[in-house]
C-alpha cells in the first residue's frame, strides 16, 4: 500500500511556487507581480526614474493608481490640499494617463484608501502577488494573497519589469483560539496579539493567521487583523481563503463566469497539516478586553480597564529606556489608568478601520448621543464607495447629528501629512495603526483603539470602555 | 546605483530601539516629488526645537563631535514602520554612508540596499560595545569595509558581518537592479504567456471599469 503523503507545504510556499518565474539560486526568486497599486506618496520619484532611464511601464494593465495620502478630506474637495501636495496628485494623474494605467482619481466613485479600494473593487484576488509602495499592503493578505509593501526603488522595478527579485522570506504562523467577548473587535485582537508576541516578532517575514478565532472573522475583520501585521514586523500577513473569502470575492467581482473554476483552484491555498514554520505562536482571545495603546509603538498596549504596567527592570535597560521615553512623550506614568483620561480628538478611519462594518459599529454607540464639549471628532470613510454606502444607510446623519465631522475618503489623520492633524500635546483616540512619536503631527499623543472604543470615548470626552455604553 | 566599497569616518551612536521611519523623516518632508534635499529633515522632530530649525543640543547628531558623522550605529529594529524610501534618501543627503544595527525594519533595509546605503547587521553584543565606545571615548572614527565584510570599531576591534552575497556584490559593483532583471525578459514573457492560459482570471480587467 502506498503511504498517503501528508502535505508539508505552507500556504506561503504554495504562493511562492505559483508566482515564481525563475529560481535564481541561493534562496532567491524572480517573482511575478499580479497587481501593483500606486498612490500619490511613493510613486512620483519612481516614474521620474523610469523617464530618466527611458524605460516604459512593462505591463500597464496590471497597475492601478489612486490618490489617498495627501488628499484633502473636506467635502467638495479638489486637488488643493496642504502646500506642495497638489503637485503629488497632479504627478500621479499625469503618470497614470501618460502610461495608460487605470486611475481612480479624486471625484471618481472608486477613489479611496488604496488598500480598501483594491479589495472592494475586486482588483485583488486570492493567490495573487500584490505590491504597493506602502507598508500596510499586508492588509490584502486577508484575501489569501501574498501582499507586501515596497519602497520607491521597488515601485520603479515593478513598473519596468512586473517582477521583483526576492530572497524567500521566513514564515511564521499564529494560531488564535478562543471566543472574543462582547465589545472585543478584530482591532483589539490585532493589538492584543502584537502586545503578546512583540513588535519585532515576525522579523520581516510572512505571518499566517490561523485557528478558529481567525476563521470566525468576517472579511472586513480579517483586513483589520492583517493590516496590523507589519506592526509585528510581518512584511506580509496572510489568511487561507475559505467560504468567507469566496463570498466576498463573489460580491465584489460581480460573479464572472470564471469564478467557479478560480474558486476550485483557491481551495488548495492552505497550509498542509505537516507544514512547518520558522516560528509558531499561540494566542487565546477568550479573556481579551478591548485594547488601547498607552505608548509610542503598537505593542505598548493594555486592556481598557488596566493600569499602565510598571517600568521594566533595570536589568532590561533598553526596554526600560523605551518605556520611559514613551511615557514622557505621552505625558503618562506607570500605574496610571487610561480610562477617564481627557481627550481632544477622535479619529475614526484609516486602512485599519474605515470600512462599512467599522462605521456601523461606531454609529451604534453614537446614535442619539453627542460628542463631548471640547472634543473634535472625525469620521473618514475608507473609500468613496464606503462613504456612499454609509450615506445610503443613514450613518452619516447619525455622526453629523452627534457632532462628528463627516469627511471624504483618504488616509487623513492616520498619516498626518494632509490637513488632518493632531496638535502638539493633544490626546487622540485613533482607529489607525501607528502611535509613533509625531505620527499624527509633531507632539501628537495617539491612543490606538477600535472604532467602538473611539466612538465611546468621543461621547464621554475621555478614554472610555465601549462596553459601558450600550449600543443603540 | 552608486557603488559602495568602504567608508571611514565618524560614527554616531543612536542606541534607542525601534526607531521608526516616521522619526527618521517626519511626514511634512514627504510632501515632494523629488528625492533631493531631504537631509535637512533627517530626525527633524528630534534635531530641532522649533519650526525655525533651532538645534536641540540634547540630540546626539547636534553634538559637535558627531556633526560630520558618516556611520550611524543604531538600536535594534531600526527603520521599522512606514515604507517611505525618503528615510533612506534623507540619510544619504545628510552624509550617512553606512548604518549598523542588530536588526532593521524589513522594507527600510531593502530600500537602503537598493540605494547604495549598506544596512549592516551585527550581533547585539557587538552593537552594544560599539555604542558604548562611541558614547564614552573621544575617538569616534570607524570603518565599514564591504569587500572584507568587516566593521572596525572606535577602539580598533574588527567585527565580521554577513550579508546576502548577491546584495553585497550588487553594492560593490553598484549594479542597476532593473537592468539585471531585464536580462531575464524572455523568462518573464514566457511566464506571462503561460499564466494567461493557466490563470486567465488574473489577467481580466475587474468589472465596473
XYZ file of C-alpha atoms in Angstrom:
681
model
C 0.000 0.000 0.000
C 1.325 3.406 -0.869
C 1.510 5.658 2.169
C -0.522 8.811 1.920
C 1.917 11.665 1.651
C 0.953 14.385 4.058
C 1.049 17.853 2.592
C 4.031 19.623 4.153
C 3.863 22.850 2.158
C 2.643 26.014 3.786
C 0.181 28.409 2.213
C 3.042 30.794 1.601
C 5.171 28.063 -0.040
C 2.302 27.472 -2.474
C 2.045 31.144 -3.372
C 5.810 31.394 -3.823
C 5.863 28.363 -6.122
C 2.875 29.525 -8.158
C 4.234 33.027 -8.841
C 7.907 32.084 -9.246
C 9.154 32.888 -12.740
C 12.668 31.646 -12.182
C 14.716 30.245 -9.345
C 17.830 32.426 -9.130
C 19.573 30.164 -6.624
C 20.682 30.957 -3.103
C 17.003 31.057 -1.989
C 16.259 33.931 -4.355
C 13.460 34.001 -6.877
C 12.277 36.184 -9.714
C 8.641 36.698 -8.723
C 5.792 37.717 -10.986
C 3.667 40.589 -9.645
C -0.063 40.233 -10.341
C -1.189 43.617 -9.072
C 0.754 46.797 -8.472
C -1.122 49.515 -6.591
C 0.185 53.063 -6.785
C -0.581 56.179 -4.778
C 0.470 59.805 -4.503
C 3.208 59.482 -1.865
C 5.600 56.789 -3.036
C 5.307 56.821 -6.826
C 6.362 60.205 -8.315
C 10.095 59.528 -7.874
C 9.685 56.052 -9.390
C 8.113 57.408 -12.582
C 10.832 60.075 -12.698
C 13.418 57.287 -12.554
C 11.726 55.445 -15.434
C 11.675 58.595 -17.532
C 15.326 59.286 -16.793
C 16.281 55.781 -17.914
C 13.926 55.907 -20.923
C 12.066 52.766 -19.786
C 8.377 52.073 -20.443
C 5.884 50.559 -17.999
C 6.163 46.837 -18.802
C 2.514 45.795 -18.180
C 0.184 48.786 -17.749
C -2.941 46.618 -17.347
C -1.725 45.211 -14.019
C -1.321 48.622 -12.339
C -3.954 50.651 -10.510
C -3.358 54.178 -9.238
C -5.340 56.065 -6.608
C -4.508 59.252 -4.676
C -5.054 58.843 -0.930
C -2.196 60.029 1.325
C -2.004 63.728 0.590
C -5.610 64.346 -0.445
C -7.835 66.787 1.375
C -10.879 65.227 3.046
C -13.187 68.262 3.219
C -16.491 67.871 1.363
C -16.345 69.380 -2.127
C -12.575 68.961 -2.342
C -10.445 69.238 -5.472
C -6.692 68.832 -5.848
C -5.997 71.633 -3.370
C -4.523 70.312 -0.125
C -1.540 71.176 2.080
C 1.163 73.291 0.431
C 3.026 71.309 -2.227
C 0.558 68.427 -2.009
C -1.380 69.164 -5.192
C 1.836 68.585 -7.164
C 1.862 64.984 -5.945
C -1.743 64.421 -7.020
C -1.081 66.023 -10.398
C 2.057 63.895 -10.820
C 0.121 60.687 -10.109
C -2.576 61.682 -12.592
C -0.099 62.614 -15.292
C 1.938 59.446 -14.785
C -1.188 57.287 -14.926
C -2.521 58.952 -18.059
C 0.822 59.029 -19.890
C 1.435 55.350 -19.195
C -2.111 54.096 -19.702
C -2.717 52.963 -16.103
C -6.140 52.714 -14.504
C -6.687 55.679 -12.207
C -9.377 56.205 -9.571
C -8.968 59.939 -9.334
C -10.385 62.460 -6.905
C -14.101 62.675 -7.678
C -14.246 59.102 -9.019
C -16.735 56.968 -7.035
C -13.997 54.314 -6.750
C -11.403 56.599 -5.087
C -10.315 55.819 -1.553
C -7.501 54.425 0.538
C -5.590 52.136 -1.790
C -5.871 49.005 0.393
C -9.617 49.462 0.884
C -10.226 50.153 -2.797
C -8.148 47.251 -4.123
C -10.299 44.750 -2.236
C -13.735 46.261 -2.713
C -13.263 46.816 -6.451
C -12.358 43.158 -6.975
C -8.855 44.118 -8.127
C -7.102 41.725 -5.756
C -7.930 38.024 -5.713
C -6.738 35.016 -3.711
C -3.458 33.522 -4.903
C -2.083 36.732 -6.354
C 1.082 38.632 -5.592
C 0.200 42.204 -4.683
C 2.605 45.057 -4.015
C 2.275 48.738 -3.253
C 4.663 51.404 -2.051
C 3.039 51.314 1.345
C 3.828 49.144 4.347
C 0.148 48.413 5.072
C -0.209 46.461 1.835
C -0.146 43.423 4.157
C -3.854 44.237 4.722
C -4.744 42.492 1.476
C -3.212 39.182 2.576
C -6.565 38.675 4.296
C -7.812 37.560 0.863
C -5.291 34.723 0.742
C -2.802 36.510 -1.469
C 0.854 37.387 -0.941
C 0.702 41.137 -0.398
C 3.543 43.307 0.829
C 4.794 46.845 0.996
C 7.743 48.035 -1.067
C 9.866 51.171 -1.389
C 10.028 53.567 -4.288
C 13.002 51.838 -5.969
C 10.980 48.626 -5.951
C 7.962 50.507 -7.336
C 10.166 51.549 -10.254
C 11.411 47.966 -10.622
C 7.859 46.611 -10.772
C 6.769 49.251 -13.257
C 9.709 48.361 -15.518
C 9.639 44.576 -15.189
C 6.381 43.428 -13.496
C 8.621 41.395 -11.187
C 10.684 41.604 -8.035
C 13.795 39.657 -7.132
C 13.129 38.347 -3.643
C 15.008 36.251 -1.143
C 12.449 33.791 0.181
C 11.223 35.268 3.473
C 10.954 33.347 6.717
C 7.473 32.195 7.632
C 5.545 32.196 10.858
C 2.105 31.119 11.946
C -0.042 32.241 14.810
C -2.968 30.087 15.853
C -5.685 32.094 17.507
C -8.076 30.152 19.717
C -10.967 31.054 21.954
C -14.023 33.252 21.634
C -13.996 37.009 21.696
C -16.073 38.643 24.386
C -18.611 41.422 23.856
C -17.062 44.657 22.616
C -13.838 42.922 21.604
C -13.204 43.591 17.927
C -10.667 42.495 15.333
C -8.692 45.636 16.181
C -8.465 44.536 19.812
C -7.341 41.119 18.619
C -4.666 42.717 16.426
C -3.376 44.914 19.250
C -3.536 42.103 21.810
C -1.512 39.826 19.545
C 1.188 42.458 18.911
C 1.420 43.138 22.629
C 1.831 39.394 23.251
C 4.345 38.498 20.524
C 6.208 41.816 20.250
C 6.692 44.420 17.555
C 9.695 42.647 16.060
C 8.266 39.135 16.321
C 7.893 38.397 12.628
C 11.336 39.769 11.687
C 10.295 40.855 8.229
C 8.797 37.513 7.276
C 5.365 36.228 6.306
C 2.882 35.737 9.157
C -0.050 33.397 8.635
C -3.037 33.930 10.927
C -4.901 30.682 11.537
C -7.139 28.941 14.042
C -10.833 29.005 14.894
C -10.896 32.615 16.097
C -9.459 33.726 12.742
C -11.766 31.541 10.655
C -14.689 33.053 12.543
C -13.792 36.578 11.446
C -15.713 38.363 8.703
C -13.731 39.501 5.669
C -13.621 43.097 6.892
C -12.397 41.959 10.300
C -9.684 39.946 8.569
C -8.488 43.063 6.756
C -8.155 44.809 10.121
C -6.170 41.922 11.591
C -3.805 41.586 8.624
C -3.399 45.365 8.374
C -1.577 45.376 11.709
C 0.772 42.544 10.658
C 3.526 44.994 9.734
C 3.333 46.376 13.297
C 4.657 42.981 14.398
C 7.241 43.380 11.589
C 5.455 40.939 9.269
C 6.052 42.309 5.795
C 3.175 40.077 4.705
C 0.238 38.797 6.692
C -1.937 36.066 5.258
C -5.106 34.092 5.947
C -6.035 30.970 3.987
C -9.013 31.678 1.716
C -12.268 29.951 2.671
C -16.017 30.347 2.146
C -15.922 33.789 3.765
C -13.255 34.863 1.263
C -15.040 33.352 -1.720
C -18.323 35.030 -0.778
C -16.536 38.374 -0.528
C -14.881 37.922 -3.927
C -18.226 36.930 -5.459
C -19.871 40.035 -4.035
C -17.108 42.333 -5.245
C -16.384 40.832 -8.667
C -19.971 40.544 -9.869
C -19.976 36.723 -10.262
C -17.996 36.427 -13.507
C -18.161 33.143 -15.452
C -14.616 32.175 -14.395
C -15.386 32.311 -10.673
C -16.264 28.612 -10.086
C -13.022 27.457 -11.730
C -10.982 30.012 -9.828
C -12.660 29.163 -6.530
C -11.914 25.500 -7.063
C -8.223 26.362 -7.511
C -8.214 28.672 -4.492
C -9.478 25.947 -2.144
C -5.990 24.403 -2.475
C -4.435 27.517 -0.955
C -3.930 26.367 2.611
C -1.078 25.147 4.751
C -0.806 21.375 4.784
C -1.143 19.548 8.100
C 2.590 18.806 8.102
C 3.670 22.315 7.087
C 6.492 23.664 9.178
C 7.211 27.262 10.058
C 10.284 29.085 11.245
C 8.310 30.134 14.282
C 4.836 29.364 15.647
C 2.806 31.363 18.125
C -0.386 30.630 20.019
C -2.860 33.167 21.287
C -6.122 32.711 23.155
C -8.559 35.597 22.866
C -11.207 34.405 25.322
C -10.154 36.720 28.152
C -9.084 39.608 25.933
C -10.565 43.007 26.847
C -10.880 45.922 24.426
C -7.319 47.173 23.937
C -5.852 50.663 23.933
C -2.259 51.750 23.434
C -0.502 53.832 26.082
C 2.908 54.243 24.439
C 4.583 55.050 21.155
C 4.562 51.677 19.487
C 1.567 49.392 18.939
C 2.942 46.764 21.342
C 2.693 49.255 24.204
C -0.932 48.401 24.746
C -3.177 47.417 27.683
C -6.735 46.315 28.309
C -9.097 49.263 28.596
C -9.590 48.834 32.353
C -5.943 48.116 33.167
C -3.219 50.320 34.581
C -0.050 51.140 32.659
C 2.482 48.438 33.602
C 5.437 49.204 35.867
C 8.725 50.059 34.170
C 10.769 47.064 33.048
C 13.536 46.081 35.466
C 16.893 47.886 35.203
C 18.314 44.540 34.037
C 16.481 45.236 30.750
C 17.881 48.730 30.124
C 16.717 49.049 26.549
C 13.099 48.107 27.252
C 13.152 50.366 30.289
C 14.515 53.310 28.327
C 11.932 52.734 25.606
C 9.075 52.706 28.117
C 10.400 55.781 29.942
C 10.698 57.690 26.727
C 7.222 56.653 25.589
C 5.657 57.643 28.915
C 7.385 61.037 28.887
C 6.191 61.673 25.331
C 2.645 60.590 26.170
C 2.558 62.518 29.463
C 1.767 59.359 31.425
C 3.217 57.369 34.325
C 3.445 53.693 35.309
C 0.404 52.562 37.275
C -1.815 55.219 35.722
C -5.167 54.194 34.239
C -6.103 55.335 30.751
C -9.831 55.100 31.276
C -11.091 58.553 32.206
C -8.152 60.412 30.646
C -9.461 63.564 28.869
C -9.038 63.656 25.092
C -9.046 66.405 22.455
C -9.550 64.429 19.252
C -11.098 61.248 17.940
C -10.274 59.794 14.540
C -12.353 57.018 13.014
C -10.781 55.992 9.718
C -7.574 54.612 8.076
C -6.876 51.389 6.171
C -7.230 49.612 9.522
C -10.780 50.610 10.478
C -12.697 52.601 7.868
C -14.903 50.001 6.230
C -18.673 49.903 6.440
C -18.765 47.491 9.389
C -16.350 49.761 11.295
C -18.522 52.802 10.706
C -21.657 50.849 11.620
C -20.091 49.683 14.895
C -19.195 53.255 15.799
C -22.623 54.531 14.760
C -24.379 52.038 17.055
C -22.668 53.691 20.012
C -23.013 57.252 18.738
C -26.710 57.128 17.778
C -28.776 59.582 19.805
C -25.773 60.851 21.737
C -23.425 63.799 21.293
C -19.671 64.313 21.118
C -18.462 65.783 24.430
C -17.668 69.506 24.559
C -14.055 70.240 23.697
C -13.611 67.100 21.590
C -13.176 67.282 17.827
C -14.188 64.016 16.189
C -13.718 62.956 12.563
C -15.177 60.076 10.603
C -13.272 59.487 7.374
C -14.671 56.618 5.273
C -12.052 54.345 3.715
C -13.380 54.883 0.230
C -15.914 56.894 -1.689
C -17.865 53.673 -2.047
C -17.904 53.113 1.721
C -18.990 56.725 2.113
C -21.863 56.273 -0.352
C -22.965 53.056 1.322
C -22.859 54.679 4.756
C -24.937 57.567 3.467
C -27.402 55.109 1.947
C -27.741 53.528 5.413
C -28.083 56.923 7.071
C -24.896 56.556 9.128
C -23.713 59.991 8.027
C -26.773 61.579 9.709
C -26.068 59.709 12.933
C -22.491 61.006 13.014
C -23.325 64.552 11.922
C -26.220 64.829 14.403
C -23.841 63.688 17.116
C -21.333 66.395 16.245
C -18.819 64.351 14.238
C -17.288 65.746 11.055
C -18.223 63.577 8.066
C -15.405 63.656 5.506
C -14.357 62.499 2.054
C -12.194 59.378 1.905
C -8.419 59.337 2.277
C -5.618 58.486 4.703
C -6.432 61.621 6.662
C -5.293 61.774 10.281
C -3.566 58.382 10.218
C -0.579 59.705 8.300
C -0.653 63.369 9.374
C 0.680 64.667 6.054
C -2.549 66.300 4.881
C -4.529 68.975 6.730
C -5.929 66.479 9.281
C -3.531 66.558 12.232
C -3.366 66.309 15.975
C -1.691 69.311 17.636
C 1.302 69.010 19.957
C 0.299 67.692 23.369
C -3.238 66.817 22.257
C -4.519 63.365 23.070
C -6.302 61.486 20.277
C -8.139 58.171 20.350
C -7.493 56.868 16.866
C -8.609 53.763 14.972
C -5.430 53.919 12.873
C -2.404 51.638 13.108
C 0.576 53.645 14.357
C 1.092 55.558 17.582
C 4.686 56.520 16.768
C 6.049 59.818 18.069
C 4.850 62.573 15.778
C 2.851 60.245 13.537
C -0.367 62.284 13.680
C 1.565 65.557 13.936
C 4.619 66.737 15.916
C 3.972 66.139 19.630
C 0.642 64.379 18.988
C -0.354 61.767 21.592
C -2.057 58.855 19.881
C -4.041 56.097 21.594
C -4.822 53.258 19.196
C -8.178 51.580 19.684
C -11.200 50.085 17.921
C -13.995 52.129 16.314
C -16.283 51.201 19.237
C -13.752 52.454 21.799
C -13.117 55.605 19.746
C -16.853 56.319 19.486
C -17.458 55.725 23.190
C -14.517 58.000 24.046
C -15.768 60.779 21.747
C -19.112 60.769 23.562
C -17.558 60.592 27.025
C -14.852 63.202 26.353
C -12.306 60.862 27.849
C -10.956 57.393 27.169
C -13.916 55.116 27.765
C -14.846 51.430 27.798
C -17.239 50.800 24.906
C -18.872 48.021 26.926
C -20.159 50.603 29.414
C -22.013 52.433 26.645
C -24.963 50.466 25.354
C -25.245 50.257 21.591
C -28.497 51.503 20.085
C 23.141 52.722 -8.069
C 26.342 54.215 -6.675
C 28.909 51.543 -5.799
C 29.963 51.131 -2.184
C 33.268 49.600 -1.110
C 34.478 51.158 2.084
C 33.909 54.157 4.303
C 35.975 55.516 7.166
C 34.651 58.359 9.251
C 32.848 59.489 12.349
C 30.422 57.026 13.883
C 27.380 58.344 15.715
C 25.550 56.329 18.414
C 21.761 56.261 18.351
C 21.106 53.332 20.644
C 17.329 53.575 21.050
C 15.443 50.530 19.893
C 12.638 50.552 17.336
C 13.409 53.904 15.708
C 10.679 54.142 13.092
C 10.756 55.859 9.713
C 8.285 58.480 10.972
C 11.039 59.586 13.396
C 13.754 59.332 10.727
C 11.871 61.565 8.306
C 8.658 63.118 9.649
C 5.675 63.394 7.353
C 5.993 67.078 6.395
C 9.196 66.223 4.491
C 7.350 63.712 2.326
C 5.428 66.411 0.505
C 7.694 66.372 -2.520
C 8.036 64.702 -5.902
C 11.849 64.736 -5.657
C 14.487 62.610 -3.913
C 16.685 65.625 -3.223
C 17.258 67.853 -0.225
C 15.872 65.525 2.457
C 18.984 65.629 4.689
C 17.636 68.668 6.458
C 14.608 66.640 7.507
C 16.556 63.718 8.978
C 15.256 63.252 12.566
C 13.837 66.778 12.322
C 11.455 66.341 15.283
C 14.469 65.422 17.443
C 17.125 67.644 15.882
C 15.237 70.940 16.016
C 13.384 72.610 18.846
C 11.013 74.547 16.623
C 9.926 75.267 13.070
C 12.840 77.699 12.666
C 15.316 74.765 12.814
C 16.845 75.843 16.143
C 19.105 72.906 17.019
C 18.202 70.851 20.081
C 21.635 70.436 21.652
C 20.477 67.439 23.611
C 20.227 65.375 20.419
C 23.307 63.367 19.529
C 23.603 64.496 15.889
C 23.886 68.093 17.153
C 26.923 67.319 19.295
C 29.938 68.902 17.553
C 31.966 65.692 17.709
C 29.269 63.845 15.710
C 28.362 66.668 13.356
C 30.027 65.123 10.310
C 29.002 61.555 11.027
C 29.277 59.064 8.176
C 28.370 55.856 10.009
C 25.237 55.573 12.113
C 25.115 52.879 14.811
C 21.576 52.201 15.978
C 19.487 50.053 18.296
C 17.511 47.008 17.133
C 14.627 47.171 14.633
C 15.975 50.369 13.103
C 13.734 51.797 10.385
C 10.594 49.909 11.338
C 7.216 51.214 10.205
C 6.384 53.007 7.003
C 7.882 52.021 3.620
C 8.847 55.638 2.803
C 12.125 55.493 0.868
C 12.560 59.155 1.825
C 14.038 57.763 5.063
C 16.958 56.329 3.080
C 17.363 59.382 0.844
C 17.487 61.575 3.981
C 20.437 59.612 5.430
C 22.363 59.826 2.162
C 21.680 63.530 1.702
C 22.799 64.183 5.286
C 26.067 62.350 4.641
C 25.460 58.993 6.350
C 27.107 56.330 4.184
C 26.508 53.184 6.258
C 24.179 52.073 9.073
C 24.900 49.366 11.634
C 22.243 47.760 13.830
C 21.273 44.439 15.367
C 18.203 44.335 13.111
C 16.306 46.532 10.665
C 12.746 47.148 9.590
C 12.384 44.900 6.534
C 11.327 47.494 3.987
C 13.823 50.106 5.189
C 16.635 47.580 4.838
C 15.697 46.694 1.270
C 15.317 50.371 0.390
C 18.754 51.147 1.828
C 20.464 48.358 -0.096
C 18.825 49.492 -3.336
C 20.279 52.970 -2.824
C 23.888 52.037 -2.159
C 23.494 52.520 1.598
C 24.700 49.354 3.342
C 22.413 48.387 6.238
C 24.750 46.123 8.180
C 23.649 43.651 10.812
C 25.949 42.850 13.743
C 25.014 40.814 16.796
C 23.575 42.658 19.772
C 26.717 42.368 21.920
C 28.912 43.868 19.195
C 26.492 46.733 18.578
C 26.270 47.450 22.326
C 30.067 47.508 22.549
C 30.405 49.964 19.663
C 27.598 52.150 21.017
C 29.272 52.300 24.434
C 32.634 53.208 22.904
C 31.159 55.944 20.735
C 29.427 57.425 23.755
C 32.485 57.230 26.026
C 35.646 57.659 24.003
C 36.883 60.835 22.398
C 37.771 58.612 19.432
C 34.824 58.027 17.149
C 36.382 57.005 13.847
C 35.119 53.762 12.441
C 35.385 51.836 9.192
C 32.882 49.791 7.252
C 34.664 47.651 4.677
C 32.230 45.798 2.460
C 34.870 43.917 0.489
C 36.254 42.363 3.666
C 32.768 42.270 5.256
C 34.211 43.874 8.339
C 33.362 46.747 10.666
C 36.172 48.347 12.668
C 35.034 49.947 15.909
C 36.449 53.124 17.523
C 38.950 51.091 19.579
C 40.206 49.182 16.549
C 38.277 45.982 17.234
C 37.194 44.333 13.985
C 33.787 42.649 13.676
C 32.927 40.345 10.788
C 29.438 40.661 9.345
C 27.420 38.646 6.894
C 25.175 39.937 4.164
C 23.247 38.251 1.422
C 26.056 37.607 -1.095
C 24.028 38.804 -4.067
C 23.223 42.084 -2.269
C 26.865 42.526 -1.261
C 28.025 42.086 -4.861
C 25.315 44.455 -6.080
C 26.554 47.128 -3.646
C 30.211 46.565 -4.511
C 29.526 46.756 -8.233
C 26.854 49.444 -8.000
C 24.642 47.377 -10.288
C 21.349 48.609 -11.646
C 18.717 46.154 -10.342
C 16.317 46.862 -13.184
C 18.908 46.200 -15.897
C 19.832 42.951 -14.153
C 16.191 41.848 -14.102
C 15.561 42.885 -17.699
C 18.225 40.341 -18.672
C 15.516 37.781 -17.749
C 12.989 39.350 -20.132
C 12.448 36.126 -22.148
C 11.570 34.256 -18.926
C 9.157 36.998 -17.916
C 7.489 36.941 -21.322
C 7.184 33.156 -21.223
C 5.646 33.265 -17.734
C 3.102 35.867 -18.840
C 2.060 33.809 -21.872
C 1.696 30.626 -19.858
C -0.102 32.311 -16.987
C -2.700 33.887 -19.249
C -3.754 30.333 -20.062
C -3.203 28.801 -16.618
C -4.857 31.613 -14.592
C -6.843 33.645 -17.132
C -8.879 35.304 -14.383
C -5.780 37.059 -13.080
C -5.488 38.822 -16.425
C -9.040 40.020 -16.984
C -9.911 43.553 -16.035
C -12.147 43.715 -12.997
C -15.727 44.830 -13.628
C -17.065 48.360 -13.172
C -14.196 49.728 -15.233
